[in-house]
PDB file of C-alpha atoms in Angstrom:
ATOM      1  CA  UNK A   1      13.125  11.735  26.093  1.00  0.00           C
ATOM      2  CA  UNK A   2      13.229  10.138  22.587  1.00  0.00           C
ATOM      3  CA  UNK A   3      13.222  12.843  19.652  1.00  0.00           C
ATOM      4  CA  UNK A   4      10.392  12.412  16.946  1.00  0.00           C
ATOM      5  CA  UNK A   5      11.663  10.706  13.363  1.00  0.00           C
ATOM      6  CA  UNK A   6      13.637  12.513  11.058  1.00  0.00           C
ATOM      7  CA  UNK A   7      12.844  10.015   8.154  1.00  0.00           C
ATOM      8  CA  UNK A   8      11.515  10.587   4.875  1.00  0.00           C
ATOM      9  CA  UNK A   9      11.939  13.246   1.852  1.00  0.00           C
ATOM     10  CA  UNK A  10       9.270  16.300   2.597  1.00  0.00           C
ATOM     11  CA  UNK A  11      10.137  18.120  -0.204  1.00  0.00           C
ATOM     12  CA  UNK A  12       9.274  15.298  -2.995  1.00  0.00           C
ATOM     13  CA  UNK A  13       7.667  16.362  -5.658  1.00  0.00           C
ATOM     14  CA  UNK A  14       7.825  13.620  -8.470  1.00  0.00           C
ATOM     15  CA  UNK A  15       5.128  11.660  -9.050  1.00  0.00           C
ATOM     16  CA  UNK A  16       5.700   7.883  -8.943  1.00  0.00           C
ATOM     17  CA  UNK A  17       5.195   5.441 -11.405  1.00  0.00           C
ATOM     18  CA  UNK A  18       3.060   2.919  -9.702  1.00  0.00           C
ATOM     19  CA  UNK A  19       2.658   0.397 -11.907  1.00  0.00           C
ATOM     20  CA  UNK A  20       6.428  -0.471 -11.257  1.00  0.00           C
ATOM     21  CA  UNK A  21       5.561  -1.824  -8.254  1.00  0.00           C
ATOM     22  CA  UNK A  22       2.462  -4.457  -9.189  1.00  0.00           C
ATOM     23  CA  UNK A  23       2.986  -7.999  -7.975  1.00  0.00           C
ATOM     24  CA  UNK A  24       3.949 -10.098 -10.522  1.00  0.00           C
ATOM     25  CA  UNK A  25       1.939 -13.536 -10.150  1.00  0.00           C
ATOM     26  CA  UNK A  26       1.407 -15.346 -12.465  1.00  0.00           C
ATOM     27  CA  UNK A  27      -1.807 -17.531 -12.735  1.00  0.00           C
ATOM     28  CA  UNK A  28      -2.407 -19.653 -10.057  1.00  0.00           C
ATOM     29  CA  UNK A  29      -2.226 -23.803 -12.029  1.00  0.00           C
ATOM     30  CA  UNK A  30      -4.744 -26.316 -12.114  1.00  0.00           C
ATOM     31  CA  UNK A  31      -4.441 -28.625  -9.267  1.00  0.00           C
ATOM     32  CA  UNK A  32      -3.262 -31.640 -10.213  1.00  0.00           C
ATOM     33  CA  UNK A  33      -5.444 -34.779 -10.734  1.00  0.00           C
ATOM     34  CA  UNK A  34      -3.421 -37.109  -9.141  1.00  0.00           C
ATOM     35  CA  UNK A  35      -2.868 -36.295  -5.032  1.00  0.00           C
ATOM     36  CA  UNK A  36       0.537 -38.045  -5.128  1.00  0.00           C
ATOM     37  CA  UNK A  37       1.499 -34.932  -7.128  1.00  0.00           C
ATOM     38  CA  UNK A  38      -0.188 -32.094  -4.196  1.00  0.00           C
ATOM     39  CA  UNK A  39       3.445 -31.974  -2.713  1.00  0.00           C
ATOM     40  CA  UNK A  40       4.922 -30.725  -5.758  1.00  0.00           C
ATOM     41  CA  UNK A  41       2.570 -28.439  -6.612  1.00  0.00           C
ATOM     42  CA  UNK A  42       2.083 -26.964  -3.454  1.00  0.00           C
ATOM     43  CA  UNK A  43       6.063 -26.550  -3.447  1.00  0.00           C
ATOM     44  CA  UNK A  44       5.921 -24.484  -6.852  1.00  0.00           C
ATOM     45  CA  UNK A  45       3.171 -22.726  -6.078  1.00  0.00           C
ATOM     46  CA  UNK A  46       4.891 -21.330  -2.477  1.00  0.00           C
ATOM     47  CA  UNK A  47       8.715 -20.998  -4.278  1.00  0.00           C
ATOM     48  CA  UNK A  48       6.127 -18.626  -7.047  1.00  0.00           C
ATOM     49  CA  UNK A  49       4.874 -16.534  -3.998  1.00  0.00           C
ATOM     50  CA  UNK A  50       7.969 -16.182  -2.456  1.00  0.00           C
ATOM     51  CA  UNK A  51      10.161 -14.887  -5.309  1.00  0.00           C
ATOM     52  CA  UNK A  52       6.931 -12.589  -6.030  1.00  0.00           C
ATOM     53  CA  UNK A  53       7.204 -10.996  -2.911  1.00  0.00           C
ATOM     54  CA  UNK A  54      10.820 -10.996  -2.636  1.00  0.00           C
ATOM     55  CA  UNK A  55      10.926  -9.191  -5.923  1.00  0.00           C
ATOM     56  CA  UNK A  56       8.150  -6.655  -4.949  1.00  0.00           C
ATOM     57  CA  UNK A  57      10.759  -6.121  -1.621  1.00  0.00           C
ATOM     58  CA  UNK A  58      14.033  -5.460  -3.998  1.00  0.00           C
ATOM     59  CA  UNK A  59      11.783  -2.723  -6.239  1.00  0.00           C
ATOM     60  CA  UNK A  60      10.913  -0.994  -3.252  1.00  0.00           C
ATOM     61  CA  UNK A  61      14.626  -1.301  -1.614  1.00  0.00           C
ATOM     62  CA  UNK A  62      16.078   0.007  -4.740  1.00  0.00           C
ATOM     63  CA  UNK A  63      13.524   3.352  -5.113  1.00  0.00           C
ATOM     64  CA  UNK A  64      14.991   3.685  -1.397  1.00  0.00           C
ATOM     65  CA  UNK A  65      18.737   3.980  -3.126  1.00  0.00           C
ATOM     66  CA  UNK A  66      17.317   6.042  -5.596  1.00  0.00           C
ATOM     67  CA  UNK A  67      16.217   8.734  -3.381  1.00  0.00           C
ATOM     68  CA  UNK A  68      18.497   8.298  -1.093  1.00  0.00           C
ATOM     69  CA  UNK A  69      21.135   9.617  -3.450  1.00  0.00           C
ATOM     70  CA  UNK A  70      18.868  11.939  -4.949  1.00  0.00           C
ATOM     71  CA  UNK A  71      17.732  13.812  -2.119  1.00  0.00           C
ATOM     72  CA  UNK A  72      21.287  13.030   0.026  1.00  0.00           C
ATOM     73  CA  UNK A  73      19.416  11.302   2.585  1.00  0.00           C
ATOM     74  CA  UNK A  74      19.909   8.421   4.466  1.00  0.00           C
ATOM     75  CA  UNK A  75      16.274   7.196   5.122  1.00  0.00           C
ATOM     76  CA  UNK A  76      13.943   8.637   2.677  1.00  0.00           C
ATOM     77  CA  UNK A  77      10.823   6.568   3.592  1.00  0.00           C
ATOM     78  CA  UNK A  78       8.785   6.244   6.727  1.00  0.00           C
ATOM     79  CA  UNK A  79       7.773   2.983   6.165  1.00  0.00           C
ATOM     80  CA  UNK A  80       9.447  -0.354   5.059  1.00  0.00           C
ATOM     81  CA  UNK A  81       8.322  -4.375   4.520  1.00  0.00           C
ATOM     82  CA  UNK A  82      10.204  -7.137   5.001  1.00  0.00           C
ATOM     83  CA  UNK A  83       9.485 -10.706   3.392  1.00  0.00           C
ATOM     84  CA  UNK A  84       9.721 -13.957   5.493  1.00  0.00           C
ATOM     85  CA  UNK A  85       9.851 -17.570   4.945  1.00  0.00           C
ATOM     86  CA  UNK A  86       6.554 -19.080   7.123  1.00  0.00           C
ATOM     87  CA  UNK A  87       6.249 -22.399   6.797  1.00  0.00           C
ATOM     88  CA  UNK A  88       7.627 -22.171   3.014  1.00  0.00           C
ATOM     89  CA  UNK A  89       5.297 -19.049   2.057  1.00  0.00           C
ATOM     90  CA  UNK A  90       5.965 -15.541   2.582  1.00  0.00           C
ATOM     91  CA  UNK A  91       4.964 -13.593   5.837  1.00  0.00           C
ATOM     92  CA  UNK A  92       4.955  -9.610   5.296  1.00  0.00           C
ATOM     93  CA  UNK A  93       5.757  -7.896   7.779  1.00  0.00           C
ATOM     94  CA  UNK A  94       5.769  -3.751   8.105  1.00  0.00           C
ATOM     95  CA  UNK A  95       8.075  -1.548   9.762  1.00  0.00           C
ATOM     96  CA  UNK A  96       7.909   2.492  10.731  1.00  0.00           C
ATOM     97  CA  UNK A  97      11.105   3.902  10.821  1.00  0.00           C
ATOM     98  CA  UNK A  98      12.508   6.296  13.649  1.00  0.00           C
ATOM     99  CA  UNK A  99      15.176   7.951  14.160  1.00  0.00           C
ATOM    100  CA  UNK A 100      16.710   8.364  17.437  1.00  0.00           C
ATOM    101  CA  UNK A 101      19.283  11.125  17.528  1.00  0.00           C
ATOM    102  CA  UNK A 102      20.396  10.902  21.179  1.00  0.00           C
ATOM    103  CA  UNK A 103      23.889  10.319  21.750  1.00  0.00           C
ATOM    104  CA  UNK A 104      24.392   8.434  18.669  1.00  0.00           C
ATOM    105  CA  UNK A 105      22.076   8.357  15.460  1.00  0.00           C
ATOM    106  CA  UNK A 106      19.972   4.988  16.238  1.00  0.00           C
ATOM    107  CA  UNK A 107      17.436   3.335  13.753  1.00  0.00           C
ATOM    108  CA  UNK A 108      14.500   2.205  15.019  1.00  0.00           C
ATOM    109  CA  UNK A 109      12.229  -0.522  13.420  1.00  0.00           C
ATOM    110  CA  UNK A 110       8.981  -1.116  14.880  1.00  0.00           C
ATOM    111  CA  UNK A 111       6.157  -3.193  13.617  1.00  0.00           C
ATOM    112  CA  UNK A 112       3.162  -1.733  12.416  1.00  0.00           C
ATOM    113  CA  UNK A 113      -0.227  -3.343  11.380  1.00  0.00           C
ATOM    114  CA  UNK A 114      -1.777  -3.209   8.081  1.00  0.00           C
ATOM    115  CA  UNK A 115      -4.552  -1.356   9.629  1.00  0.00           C
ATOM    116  CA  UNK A 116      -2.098   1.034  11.547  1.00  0.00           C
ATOM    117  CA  UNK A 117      -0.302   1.947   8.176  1.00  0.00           C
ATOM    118  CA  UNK A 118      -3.119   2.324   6.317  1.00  0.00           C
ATOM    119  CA  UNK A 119      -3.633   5.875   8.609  1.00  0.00           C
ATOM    120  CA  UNK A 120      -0.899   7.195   7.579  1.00  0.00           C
ATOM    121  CA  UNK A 121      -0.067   8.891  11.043  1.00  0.00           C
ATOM    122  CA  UNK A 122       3.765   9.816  10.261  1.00  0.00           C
ATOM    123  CA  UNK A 123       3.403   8.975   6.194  1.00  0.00           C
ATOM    124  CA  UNK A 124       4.177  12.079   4.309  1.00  0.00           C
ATOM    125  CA  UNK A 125       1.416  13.056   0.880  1.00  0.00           C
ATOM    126  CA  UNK A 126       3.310  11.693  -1.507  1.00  0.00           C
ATOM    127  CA  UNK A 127       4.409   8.367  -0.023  1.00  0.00           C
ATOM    128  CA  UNK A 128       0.677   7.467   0.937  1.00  0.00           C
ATOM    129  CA  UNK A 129      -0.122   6.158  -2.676  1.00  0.00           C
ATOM    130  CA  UNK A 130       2.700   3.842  -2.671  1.00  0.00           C
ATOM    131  CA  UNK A 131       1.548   2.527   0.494  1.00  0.00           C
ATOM    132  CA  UNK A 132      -2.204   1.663  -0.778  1.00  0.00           C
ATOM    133  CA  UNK A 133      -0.428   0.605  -3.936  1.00  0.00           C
ATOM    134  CA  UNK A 134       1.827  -2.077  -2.422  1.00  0.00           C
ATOM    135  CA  UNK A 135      -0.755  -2.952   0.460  1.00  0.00           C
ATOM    136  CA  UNK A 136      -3.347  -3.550  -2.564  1.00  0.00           C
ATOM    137  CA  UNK A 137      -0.692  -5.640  -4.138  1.00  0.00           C
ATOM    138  CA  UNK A 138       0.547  -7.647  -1.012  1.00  0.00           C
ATOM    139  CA  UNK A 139      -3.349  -8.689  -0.789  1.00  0.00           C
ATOM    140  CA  UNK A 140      -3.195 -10.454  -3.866  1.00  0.00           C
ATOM    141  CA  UNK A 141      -0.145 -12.340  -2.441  1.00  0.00           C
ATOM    142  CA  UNK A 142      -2.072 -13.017   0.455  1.00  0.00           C
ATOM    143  CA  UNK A 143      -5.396 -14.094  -0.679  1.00  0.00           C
ATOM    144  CA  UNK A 144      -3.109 -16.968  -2.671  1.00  0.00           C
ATOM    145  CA  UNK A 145      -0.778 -17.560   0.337  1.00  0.00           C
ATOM    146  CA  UNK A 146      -4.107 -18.306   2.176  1.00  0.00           C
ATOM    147  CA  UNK A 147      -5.510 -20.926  -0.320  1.00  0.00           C
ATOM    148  CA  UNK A 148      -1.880 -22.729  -0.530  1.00  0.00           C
ATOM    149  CA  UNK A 149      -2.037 -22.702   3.373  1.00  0.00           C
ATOM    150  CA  UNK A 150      -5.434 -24.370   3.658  1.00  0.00           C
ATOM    151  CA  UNK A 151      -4.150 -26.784   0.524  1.00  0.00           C
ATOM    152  CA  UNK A 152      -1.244 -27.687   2.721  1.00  0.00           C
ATOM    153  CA  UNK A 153      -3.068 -28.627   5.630  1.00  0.00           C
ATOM    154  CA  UNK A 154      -5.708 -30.498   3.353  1.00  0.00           C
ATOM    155  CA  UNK A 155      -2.755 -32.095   2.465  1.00  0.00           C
ATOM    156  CA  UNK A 156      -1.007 -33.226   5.325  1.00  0.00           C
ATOM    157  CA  UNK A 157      -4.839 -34.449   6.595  1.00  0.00           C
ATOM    158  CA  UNK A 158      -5.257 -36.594   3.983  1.00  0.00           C
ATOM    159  CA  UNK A 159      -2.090 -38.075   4.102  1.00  0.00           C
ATOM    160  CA  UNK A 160      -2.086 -38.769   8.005  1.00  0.00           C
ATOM    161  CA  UNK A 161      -5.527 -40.312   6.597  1.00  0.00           C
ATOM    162  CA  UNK A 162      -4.300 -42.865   3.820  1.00  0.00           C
ATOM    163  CA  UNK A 163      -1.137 -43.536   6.241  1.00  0.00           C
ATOM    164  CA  UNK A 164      -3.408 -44.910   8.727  1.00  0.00           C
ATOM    165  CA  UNK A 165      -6.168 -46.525   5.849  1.00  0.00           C
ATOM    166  CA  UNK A 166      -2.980 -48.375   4.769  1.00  0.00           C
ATOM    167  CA  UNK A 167      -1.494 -49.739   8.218  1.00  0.00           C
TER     168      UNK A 167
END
């Protein structure tokens, strides 16, 4: 029988700062007049996402290594993201952390829904504000990851369709 989680700080007080963890985009550009320059822009605009959201990932990594030597413990938060490369544009992906203590202290990682995290089953009080913060946040990146994914198949549709005006 697995033990429940012995993650996260219950005794935090603090409040945190969040505006330290906004998403820093910058304004989507124009799209270019000329299609011959999509390719480019569309490879900007997803390299921009990515480092956004890879940045957003290292903030909340290193509030982890804060509290974790503040409060001498090893996980302090239920709940972690991770940023992946999909098709060139970041894929989010979020994690509940439990710990197994049977016979060796095991870390469990399982995936959890935005919709899942945002009831906050097994978040404790003060963590729950940083998780509407950052899921807030992450929609921003997402709304623009959507519009560069539609561009890209545009894209790829209209070239397939000049390749074959042209042959």
């Amino acid at each position: 029988m697995t033990k429940e989680p012995n993650v996260g700080i219950t005794n935090y007080h603090s409040a945190l700062k969040l505006s330290d963890f906004d998403i820093v985009l910058s304004e989507q550009s124009p799209l270019p007049e000329l299609t011959s320059d999509l390719s480019a822009f569309i490879t900007d605009e997803s390299k921009l996402l990515m480092d956004a959201a890879k940045d957003l990932e290292s903030r909340l990594k290193k509030l982890c290594k804060v509290l974790t030597a503040e409060y001498k413990i090893k996980y302090p938060m239920r709940y972690k993201f991770k940023v992946k490369k999909s098709k060139g544009l970041p894929k989010i992906t979020w994690y509940r952390l439990i710990l197994h203590h049977y016979p060796d202290e095991e870390l469990e990682e399982k995936e959890v829904s935005n919709a899942v995290l945002r009831r906050f089953s097994n978040a404790m009080s003060w963590e729950i504000p940083l998780y509407l913060h950052l899921l807030d946040e992450l929609e921003k990146l997402d709304q623009r990851v959507i519009r560069m994914t539609t561009l890209t198949k545009a894209v790829k549709e209209l070239s397939k369709a000049i390749e074959k005006y042209n042959t």
